[in-house]
Coordinates of N, CA and C in Angstrom, one line a residue:
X150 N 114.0 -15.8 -25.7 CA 115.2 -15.4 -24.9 C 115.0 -15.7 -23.4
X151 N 113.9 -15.5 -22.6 CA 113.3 -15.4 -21.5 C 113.4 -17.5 -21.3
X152 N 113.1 -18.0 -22.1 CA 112.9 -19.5 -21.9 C 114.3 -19.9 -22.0
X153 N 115.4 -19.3 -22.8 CA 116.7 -19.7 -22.9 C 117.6 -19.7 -21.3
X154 N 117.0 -18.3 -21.0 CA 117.7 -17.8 -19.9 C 117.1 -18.5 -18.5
X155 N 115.7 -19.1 -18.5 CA 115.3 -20.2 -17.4 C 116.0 -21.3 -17.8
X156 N 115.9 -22.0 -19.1 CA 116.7 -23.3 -19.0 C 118.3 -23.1 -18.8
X157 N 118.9 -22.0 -18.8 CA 120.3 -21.9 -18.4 C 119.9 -21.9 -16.6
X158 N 119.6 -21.4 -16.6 CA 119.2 -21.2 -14.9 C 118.8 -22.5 -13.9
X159 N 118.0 -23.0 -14.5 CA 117.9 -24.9 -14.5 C 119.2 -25.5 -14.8
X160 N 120.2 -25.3 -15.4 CA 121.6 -26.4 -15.9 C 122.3 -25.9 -14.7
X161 N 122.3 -24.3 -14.3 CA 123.4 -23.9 -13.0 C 122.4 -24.3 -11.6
X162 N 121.6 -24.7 -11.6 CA 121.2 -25.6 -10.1 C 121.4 -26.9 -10.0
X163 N 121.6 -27.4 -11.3 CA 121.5 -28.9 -11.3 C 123.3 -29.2 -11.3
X164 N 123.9 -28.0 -11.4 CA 125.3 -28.4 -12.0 C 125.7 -28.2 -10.5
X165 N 125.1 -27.2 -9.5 CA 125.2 -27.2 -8.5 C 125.0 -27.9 -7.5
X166 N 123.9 -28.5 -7.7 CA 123.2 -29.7 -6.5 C 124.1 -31.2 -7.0
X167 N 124.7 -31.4 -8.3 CA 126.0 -32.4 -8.6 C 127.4 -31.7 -7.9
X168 N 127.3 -30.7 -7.8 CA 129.2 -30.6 -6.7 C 128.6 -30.8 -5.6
X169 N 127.0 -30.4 -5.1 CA 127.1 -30.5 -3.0 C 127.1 -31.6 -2.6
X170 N 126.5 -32.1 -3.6 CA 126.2 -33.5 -3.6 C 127.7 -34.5 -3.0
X171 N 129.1 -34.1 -3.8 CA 130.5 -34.3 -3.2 C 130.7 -36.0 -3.5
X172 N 130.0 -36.2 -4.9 CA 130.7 -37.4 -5.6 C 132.0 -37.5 -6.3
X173 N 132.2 -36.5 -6.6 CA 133.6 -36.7 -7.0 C 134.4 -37.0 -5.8
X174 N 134.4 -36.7 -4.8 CA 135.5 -37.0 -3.6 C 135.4 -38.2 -3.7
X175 N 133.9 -38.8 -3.9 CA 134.6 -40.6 -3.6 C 135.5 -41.0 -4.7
X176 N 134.9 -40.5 -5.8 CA 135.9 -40.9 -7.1 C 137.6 -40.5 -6.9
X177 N 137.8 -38.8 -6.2 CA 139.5 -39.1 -5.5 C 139.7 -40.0 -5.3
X178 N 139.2 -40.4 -3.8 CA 139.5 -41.6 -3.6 C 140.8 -41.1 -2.0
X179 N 140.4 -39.4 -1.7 CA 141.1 -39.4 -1.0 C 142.7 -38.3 -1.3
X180 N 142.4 -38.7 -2.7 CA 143.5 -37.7 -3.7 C 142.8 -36.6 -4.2
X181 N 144.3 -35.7 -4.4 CA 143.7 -34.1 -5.4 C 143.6 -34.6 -6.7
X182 N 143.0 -34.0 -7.6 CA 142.7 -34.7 -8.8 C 143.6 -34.7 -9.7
X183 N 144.6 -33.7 -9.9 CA 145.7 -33.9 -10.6 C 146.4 -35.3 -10.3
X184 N 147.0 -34.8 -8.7 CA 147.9 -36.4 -8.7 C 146.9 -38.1 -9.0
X185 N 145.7 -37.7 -8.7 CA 144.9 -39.4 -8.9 C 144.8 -39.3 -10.6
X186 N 144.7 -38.2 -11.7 CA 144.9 -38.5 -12.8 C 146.2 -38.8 -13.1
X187 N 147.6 -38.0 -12.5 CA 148.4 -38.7 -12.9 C 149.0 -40.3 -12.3
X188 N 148.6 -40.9 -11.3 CA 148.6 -41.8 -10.7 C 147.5 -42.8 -12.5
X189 N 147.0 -42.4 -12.4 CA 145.6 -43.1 -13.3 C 146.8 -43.0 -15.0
X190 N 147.2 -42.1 -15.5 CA 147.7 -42.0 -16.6 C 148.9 -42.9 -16.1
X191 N 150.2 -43.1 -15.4 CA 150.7 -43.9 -15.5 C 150.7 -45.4 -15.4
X192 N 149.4 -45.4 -14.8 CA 148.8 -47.2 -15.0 C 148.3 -47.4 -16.4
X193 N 147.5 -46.3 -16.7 CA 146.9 -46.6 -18.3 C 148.5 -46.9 -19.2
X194 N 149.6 -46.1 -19.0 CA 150.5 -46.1 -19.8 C 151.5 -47.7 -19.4
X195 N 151.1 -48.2 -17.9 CA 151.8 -49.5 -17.8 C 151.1 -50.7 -18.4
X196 N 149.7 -50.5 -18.3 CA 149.3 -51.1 -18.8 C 149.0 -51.6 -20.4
X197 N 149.6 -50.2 -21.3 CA 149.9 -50.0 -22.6 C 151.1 -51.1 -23.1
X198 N 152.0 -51.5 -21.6 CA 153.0 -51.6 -22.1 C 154.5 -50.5 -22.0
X199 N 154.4 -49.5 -21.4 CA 155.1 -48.6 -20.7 C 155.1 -48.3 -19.7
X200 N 156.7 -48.8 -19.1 CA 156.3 -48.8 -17.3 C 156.7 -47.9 -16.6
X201 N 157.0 -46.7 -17.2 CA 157.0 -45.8 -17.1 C 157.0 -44.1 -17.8
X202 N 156.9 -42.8 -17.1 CA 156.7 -41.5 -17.7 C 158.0 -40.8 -17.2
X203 N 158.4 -40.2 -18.5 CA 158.8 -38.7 -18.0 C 158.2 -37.5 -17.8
X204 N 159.1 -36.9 -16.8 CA 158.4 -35.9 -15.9 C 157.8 -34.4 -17.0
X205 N 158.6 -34.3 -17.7 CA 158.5 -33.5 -19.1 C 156.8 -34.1 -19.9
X206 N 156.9 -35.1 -20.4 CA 155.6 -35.9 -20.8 C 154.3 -35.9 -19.7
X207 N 154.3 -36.1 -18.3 CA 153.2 -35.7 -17.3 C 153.4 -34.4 -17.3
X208 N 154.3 -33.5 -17.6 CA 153.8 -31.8 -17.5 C 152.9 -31.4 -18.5
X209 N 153.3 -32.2 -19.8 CA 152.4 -32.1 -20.8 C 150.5 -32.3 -21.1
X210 N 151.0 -33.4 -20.5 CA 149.8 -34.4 -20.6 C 148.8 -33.7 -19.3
X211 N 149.5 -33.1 -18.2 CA 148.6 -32.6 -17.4 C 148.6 -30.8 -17.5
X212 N 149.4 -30.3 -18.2 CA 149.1 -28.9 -18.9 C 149.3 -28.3 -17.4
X213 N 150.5 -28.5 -16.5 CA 151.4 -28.1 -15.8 C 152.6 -27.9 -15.9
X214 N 153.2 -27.0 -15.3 CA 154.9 -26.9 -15.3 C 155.6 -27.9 -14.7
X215 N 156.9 -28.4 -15.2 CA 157.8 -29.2 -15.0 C 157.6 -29.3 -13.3
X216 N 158.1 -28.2 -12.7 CA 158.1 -27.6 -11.7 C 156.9 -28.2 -10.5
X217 N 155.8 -28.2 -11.6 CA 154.5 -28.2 -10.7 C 154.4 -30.1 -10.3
X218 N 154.8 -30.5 -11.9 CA 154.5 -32.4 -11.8 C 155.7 -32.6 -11.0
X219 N 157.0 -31.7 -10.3 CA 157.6 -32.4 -9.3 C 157.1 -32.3 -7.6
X220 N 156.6 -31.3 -7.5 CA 155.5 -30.9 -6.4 C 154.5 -32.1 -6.4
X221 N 153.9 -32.9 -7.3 CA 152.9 -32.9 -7.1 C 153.3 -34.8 -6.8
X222 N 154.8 -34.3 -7.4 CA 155.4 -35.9 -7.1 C 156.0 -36.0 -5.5
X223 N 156.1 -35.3 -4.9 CA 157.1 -35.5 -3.4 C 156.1 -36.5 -2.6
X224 N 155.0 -36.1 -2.9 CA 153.9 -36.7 -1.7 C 153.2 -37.9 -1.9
X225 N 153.7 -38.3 -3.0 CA 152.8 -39.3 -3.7 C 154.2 -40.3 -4.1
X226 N 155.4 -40.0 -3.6 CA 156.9 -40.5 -3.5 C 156.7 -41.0 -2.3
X227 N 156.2 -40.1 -0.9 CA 156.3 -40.1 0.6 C 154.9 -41.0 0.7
X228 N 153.6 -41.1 -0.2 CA 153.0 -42.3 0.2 C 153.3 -43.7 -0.5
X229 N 154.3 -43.8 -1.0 CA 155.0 -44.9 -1.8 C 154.6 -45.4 -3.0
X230 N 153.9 -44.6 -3.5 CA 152.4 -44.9 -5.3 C 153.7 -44.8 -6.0
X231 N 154.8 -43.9 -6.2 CA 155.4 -43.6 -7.4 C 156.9 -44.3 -6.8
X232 N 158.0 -44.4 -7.9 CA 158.8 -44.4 -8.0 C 159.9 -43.4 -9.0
X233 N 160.7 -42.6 -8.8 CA 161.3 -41.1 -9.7 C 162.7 -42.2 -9.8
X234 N 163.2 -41.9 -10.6 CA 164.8 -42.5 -11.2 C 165.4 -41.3 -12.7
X235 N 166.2 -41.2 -12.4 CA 167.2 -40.7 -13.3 C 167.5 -42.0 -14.8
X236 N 166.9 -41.4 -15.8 CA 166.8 -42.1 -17.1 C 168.3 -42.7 -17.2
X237 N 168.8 -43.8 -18.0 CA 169.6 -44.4 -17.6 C 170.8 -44.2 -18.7
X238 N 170.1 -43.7 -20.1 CA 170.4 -43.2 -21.4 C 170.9 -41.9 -21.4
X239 N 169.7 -40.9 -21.0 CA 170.0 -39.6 -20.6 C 169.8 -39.1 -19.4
X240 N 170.7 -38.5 -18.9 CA 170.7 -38.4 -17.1 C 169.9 -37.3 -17.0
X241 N 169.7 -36.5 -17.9 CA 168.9 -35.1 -17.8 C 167.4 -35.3 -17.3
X242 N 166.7 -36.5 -18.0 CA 166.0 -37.1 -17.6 C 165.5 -38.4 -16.3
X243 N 164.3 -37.3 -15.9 CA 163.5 -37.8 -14.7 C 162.4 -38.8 -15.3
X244 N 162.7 -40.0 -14.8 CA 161.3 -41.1 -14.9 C 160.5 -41.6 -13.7
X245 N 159.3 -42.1 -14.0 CA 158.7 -42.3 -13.4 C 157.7 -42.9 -13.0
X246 N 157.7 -44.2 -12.2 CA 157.3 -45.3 -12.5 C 156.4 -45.8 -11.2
X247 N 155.3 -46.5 -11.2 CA 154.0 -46.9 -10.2 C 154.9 -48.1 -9.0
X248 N 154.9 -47.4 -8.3 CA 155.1 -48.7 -7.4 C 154.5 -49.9 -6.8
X249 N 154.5 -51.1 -6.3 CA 153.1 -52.3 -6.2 C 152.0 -51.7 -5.1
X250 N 152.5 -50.4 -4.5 CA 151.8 -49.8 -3.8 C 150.7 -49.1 -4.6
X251 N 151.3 -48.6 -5.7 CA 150.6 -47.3 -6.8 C 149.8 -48.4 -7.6
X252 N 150.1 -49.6 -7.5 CA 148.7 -50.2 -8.8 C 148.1 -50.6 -7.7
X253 N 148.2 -50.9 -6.3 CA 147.1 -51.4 -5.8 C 146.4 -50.3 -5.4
X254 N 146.4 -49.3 -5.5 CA 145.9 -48.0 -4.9 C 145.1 -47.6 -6.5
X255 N 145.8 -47.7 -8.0 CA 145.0 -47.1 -8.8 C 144.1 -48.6 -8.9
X256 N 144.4 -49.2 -9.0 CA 143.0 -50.7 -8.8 C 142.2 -50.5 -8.2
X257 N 142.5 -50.2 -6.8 CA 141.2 -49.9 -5.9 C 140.2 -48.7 -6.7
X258 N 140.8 -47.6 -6.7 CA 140.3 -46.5 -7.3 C 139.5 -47.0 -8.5
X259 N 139.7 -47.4 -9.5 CA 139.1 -47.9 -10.8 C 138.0 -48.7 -10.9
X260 N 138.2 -49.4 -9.6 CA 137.2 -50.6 -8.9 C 135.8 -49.6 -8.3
X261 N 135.9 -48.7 -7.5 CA 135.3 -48.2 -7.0 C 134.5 -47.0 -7.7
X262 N 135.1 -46.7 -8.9 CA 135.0 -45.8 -10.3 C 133.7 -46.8 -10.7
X263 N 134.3 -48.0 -11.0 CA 133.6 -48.9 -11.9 C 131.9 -49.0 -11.0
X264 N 131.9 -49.0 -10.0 CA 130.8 -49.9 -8.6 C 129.9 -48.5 -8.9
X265 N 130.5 -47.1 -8.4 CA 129.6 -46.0 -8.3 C 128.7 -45.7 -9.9
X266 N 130.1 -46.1 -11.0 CA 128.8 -45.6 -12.7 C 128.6 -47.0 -12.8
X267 N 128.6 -48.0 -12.2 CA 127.6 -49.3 -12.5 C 126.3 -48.7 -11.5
X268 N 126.3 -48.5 -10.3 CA 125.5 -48.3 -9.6 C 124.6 -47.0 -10.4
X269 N 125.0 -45.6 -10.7 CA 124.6 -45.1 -11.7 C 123.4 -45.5 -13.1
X270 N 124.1 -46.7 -13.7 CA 123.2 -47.1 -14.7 C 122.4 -47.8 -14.3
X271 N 122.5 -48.4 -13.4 CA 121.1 -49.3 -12.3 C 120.1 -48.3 -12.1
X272 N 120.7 -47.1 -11.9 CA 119.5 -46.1 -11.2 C 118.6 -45.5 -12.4
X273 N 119.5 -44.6 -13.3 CA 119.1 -44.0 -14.5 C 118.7 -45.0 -15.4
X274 N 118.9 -46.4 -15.3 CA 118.4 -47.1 -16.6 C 119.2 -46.8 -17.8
X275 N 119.4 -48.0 -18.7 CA 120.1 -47.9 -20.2 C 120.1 -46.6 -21.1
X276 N 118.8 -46.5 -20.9 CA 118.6 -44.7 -22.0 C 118.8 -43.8 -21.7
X277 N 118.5 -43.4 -20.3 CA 118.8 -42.2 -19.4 C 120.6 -42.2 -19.6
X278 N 120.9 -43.5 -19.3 CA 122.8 -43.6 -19.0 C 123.0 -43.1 -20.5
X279 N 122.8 -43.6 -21.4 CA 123.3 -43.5 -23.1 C 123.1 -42.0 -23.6
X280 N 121.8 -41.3 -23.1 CA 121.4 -39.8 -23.4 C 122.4 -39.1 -22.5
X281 N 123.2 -39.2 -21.6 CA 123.5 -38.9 -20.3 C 124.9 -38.8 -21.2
X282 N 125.2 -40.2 -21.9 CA 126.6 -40.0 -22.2 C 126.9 -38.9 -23.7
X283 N 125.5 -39.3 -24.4 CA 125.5 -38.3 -25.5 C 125.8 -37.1 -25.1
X284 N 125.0 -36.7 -24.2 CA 125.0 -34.8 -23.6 C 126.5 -34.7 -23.1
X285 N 126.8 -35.2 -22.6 CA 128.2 -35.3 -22.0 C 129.3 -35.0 -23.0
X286 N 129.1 -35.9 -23.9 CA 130.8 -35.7 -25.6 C 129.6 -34.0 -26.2
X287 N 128.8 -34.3 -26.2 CA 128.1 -33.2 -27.1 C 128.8 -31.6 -25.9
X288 N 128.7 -31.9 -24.8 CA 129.0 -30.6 -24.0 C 130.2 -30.5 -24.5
X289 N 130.8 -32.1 -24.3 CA 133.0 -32.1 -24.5 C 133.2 -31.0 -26.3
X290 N 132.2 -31.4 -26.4 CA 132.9 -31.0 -28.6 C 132.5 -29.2 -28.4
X291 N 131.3 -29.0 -27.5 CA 130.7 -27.6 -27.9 C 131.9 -27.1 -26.9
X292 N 132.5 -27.2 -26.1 CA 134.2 -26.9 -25.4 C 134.9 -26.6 -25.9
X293 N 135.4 -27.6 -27.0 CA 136.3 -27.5 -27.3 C 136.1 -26.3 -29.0
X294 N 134.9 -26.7 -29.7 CA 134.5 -25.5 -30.3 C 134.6 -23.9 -29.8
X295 N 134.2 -24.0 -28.6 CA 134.3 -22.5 -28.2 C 135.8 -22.2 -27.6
X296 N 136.4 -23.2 -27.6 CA 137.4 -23.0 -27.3 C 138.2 -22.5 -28.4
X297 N 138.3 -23.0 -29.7 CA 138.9 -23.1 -30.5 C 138.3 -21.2 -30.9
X298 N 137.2 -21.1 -31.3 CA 136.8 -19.6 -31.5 C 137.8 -18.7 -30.7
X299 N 137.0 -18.9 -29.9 CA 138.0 -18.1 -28.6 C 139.6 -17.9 -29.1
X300 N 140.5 -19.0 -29.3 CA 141.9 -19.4 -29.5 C 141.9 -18.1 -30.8
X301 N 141.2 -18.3 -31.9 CA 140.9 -17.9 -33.2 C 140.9 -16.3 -32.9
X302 N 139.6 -15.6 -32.1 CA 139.5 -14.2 -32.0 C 140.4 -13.5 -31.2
X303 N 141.6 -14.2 -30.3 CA 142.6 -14.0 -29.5 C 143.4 -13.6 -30.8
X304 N 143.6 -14.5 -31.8 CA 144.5 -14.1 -32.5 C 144.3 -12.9 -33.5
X305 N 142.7 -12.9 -34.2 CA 142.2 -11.9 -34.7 C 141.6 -11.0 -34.1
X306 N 142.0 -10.8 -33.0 CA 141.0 -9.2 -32.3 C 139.8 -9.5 -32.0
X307 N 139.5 -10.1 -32.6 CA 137.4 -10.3 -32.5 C 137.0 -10.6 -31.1
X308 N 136.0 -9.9 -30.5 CA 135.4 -10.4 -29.5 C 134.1 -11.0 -29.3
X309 N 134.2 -11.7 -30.0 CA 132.9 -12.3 -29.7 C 132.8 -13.5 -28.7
X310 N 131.6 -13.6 -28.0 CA 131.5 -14.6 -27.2 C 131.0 -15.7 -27.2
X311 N 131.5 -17.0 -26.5 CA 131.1 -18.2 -26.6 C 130.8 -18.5 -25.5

């Protein structure tokens, strides 16, 4: 128990000296993370072949309120990335579509995504990067596991912890 509780103690310094460290700001890019993922999801979705989202669908997708994906659109309207239009079928609906400003802004970003985890695998090497990515889905699944517990004893009273 004593060795469990040093190597947890070891994961919260390292998880720490990764935020001071303040790599993710380069990955913003300048942006709050919501709006550069949804900036990022509606290039993924133009590039699907959908050239645009509803506002209903990015509340979803970002596990926000309607309310909140229009806040998070005014400013990202005012730096000219997005485009908002009234659906043409049903007026009830808000769309919402990347402007030539918004793909050259998520390009850059993606570019610069790409340079920092290419630079990354230069550093750590092939094995280091591949063990790096294993730990990573293995932390993502043990998440979503204790998440799902959790979801489960919420419903049945149990408190057990994860």
């Amino acid at each position: 128990m004593v060795e469990l509780q040093a190597t947890a103690n070891e994961l919260v310094e390292s998880l720490v000296l990764i935020h001071r460290s303040g790599w993710y700001r380069r990955i913003l890019n300048g942006q709050k993370k919501n709006d550069l993922m949804l900036l990022l999801h509606l290039r993924r979705q133009e590039d699907l072949g959908e050239p645009d989202m509803r506002v209903s669908d990015i509340s979803k997708l970002l596990q926000v309120t309607s309310p909140t994906v229009t806040q998070m659109l005014n400013p990202l309207e005012n730096k000219h990335f997005i485009h908002r239009y009234v659906d043409r079928v049903d007026r009830r609906v808000i769309r919402v579509t990347l402007t030539e400003e918004g793909r050259k802004f998520t390009d850059e970003t993606v570019d610069s995504i790409r340079k920092q985890l290419n630079h990354l695998v230069e550093y750590l090497g092939e094995a280091d990067s591949l063990q790096l990515v294993l730990l990573m889905r293995k932390i993502s699944e043990y998440r979503e596991e204790a998440s799902s517990i959790l979801a489960m004893n919420d419903q049945t009273g149990d408190e057990k912890e994860c």
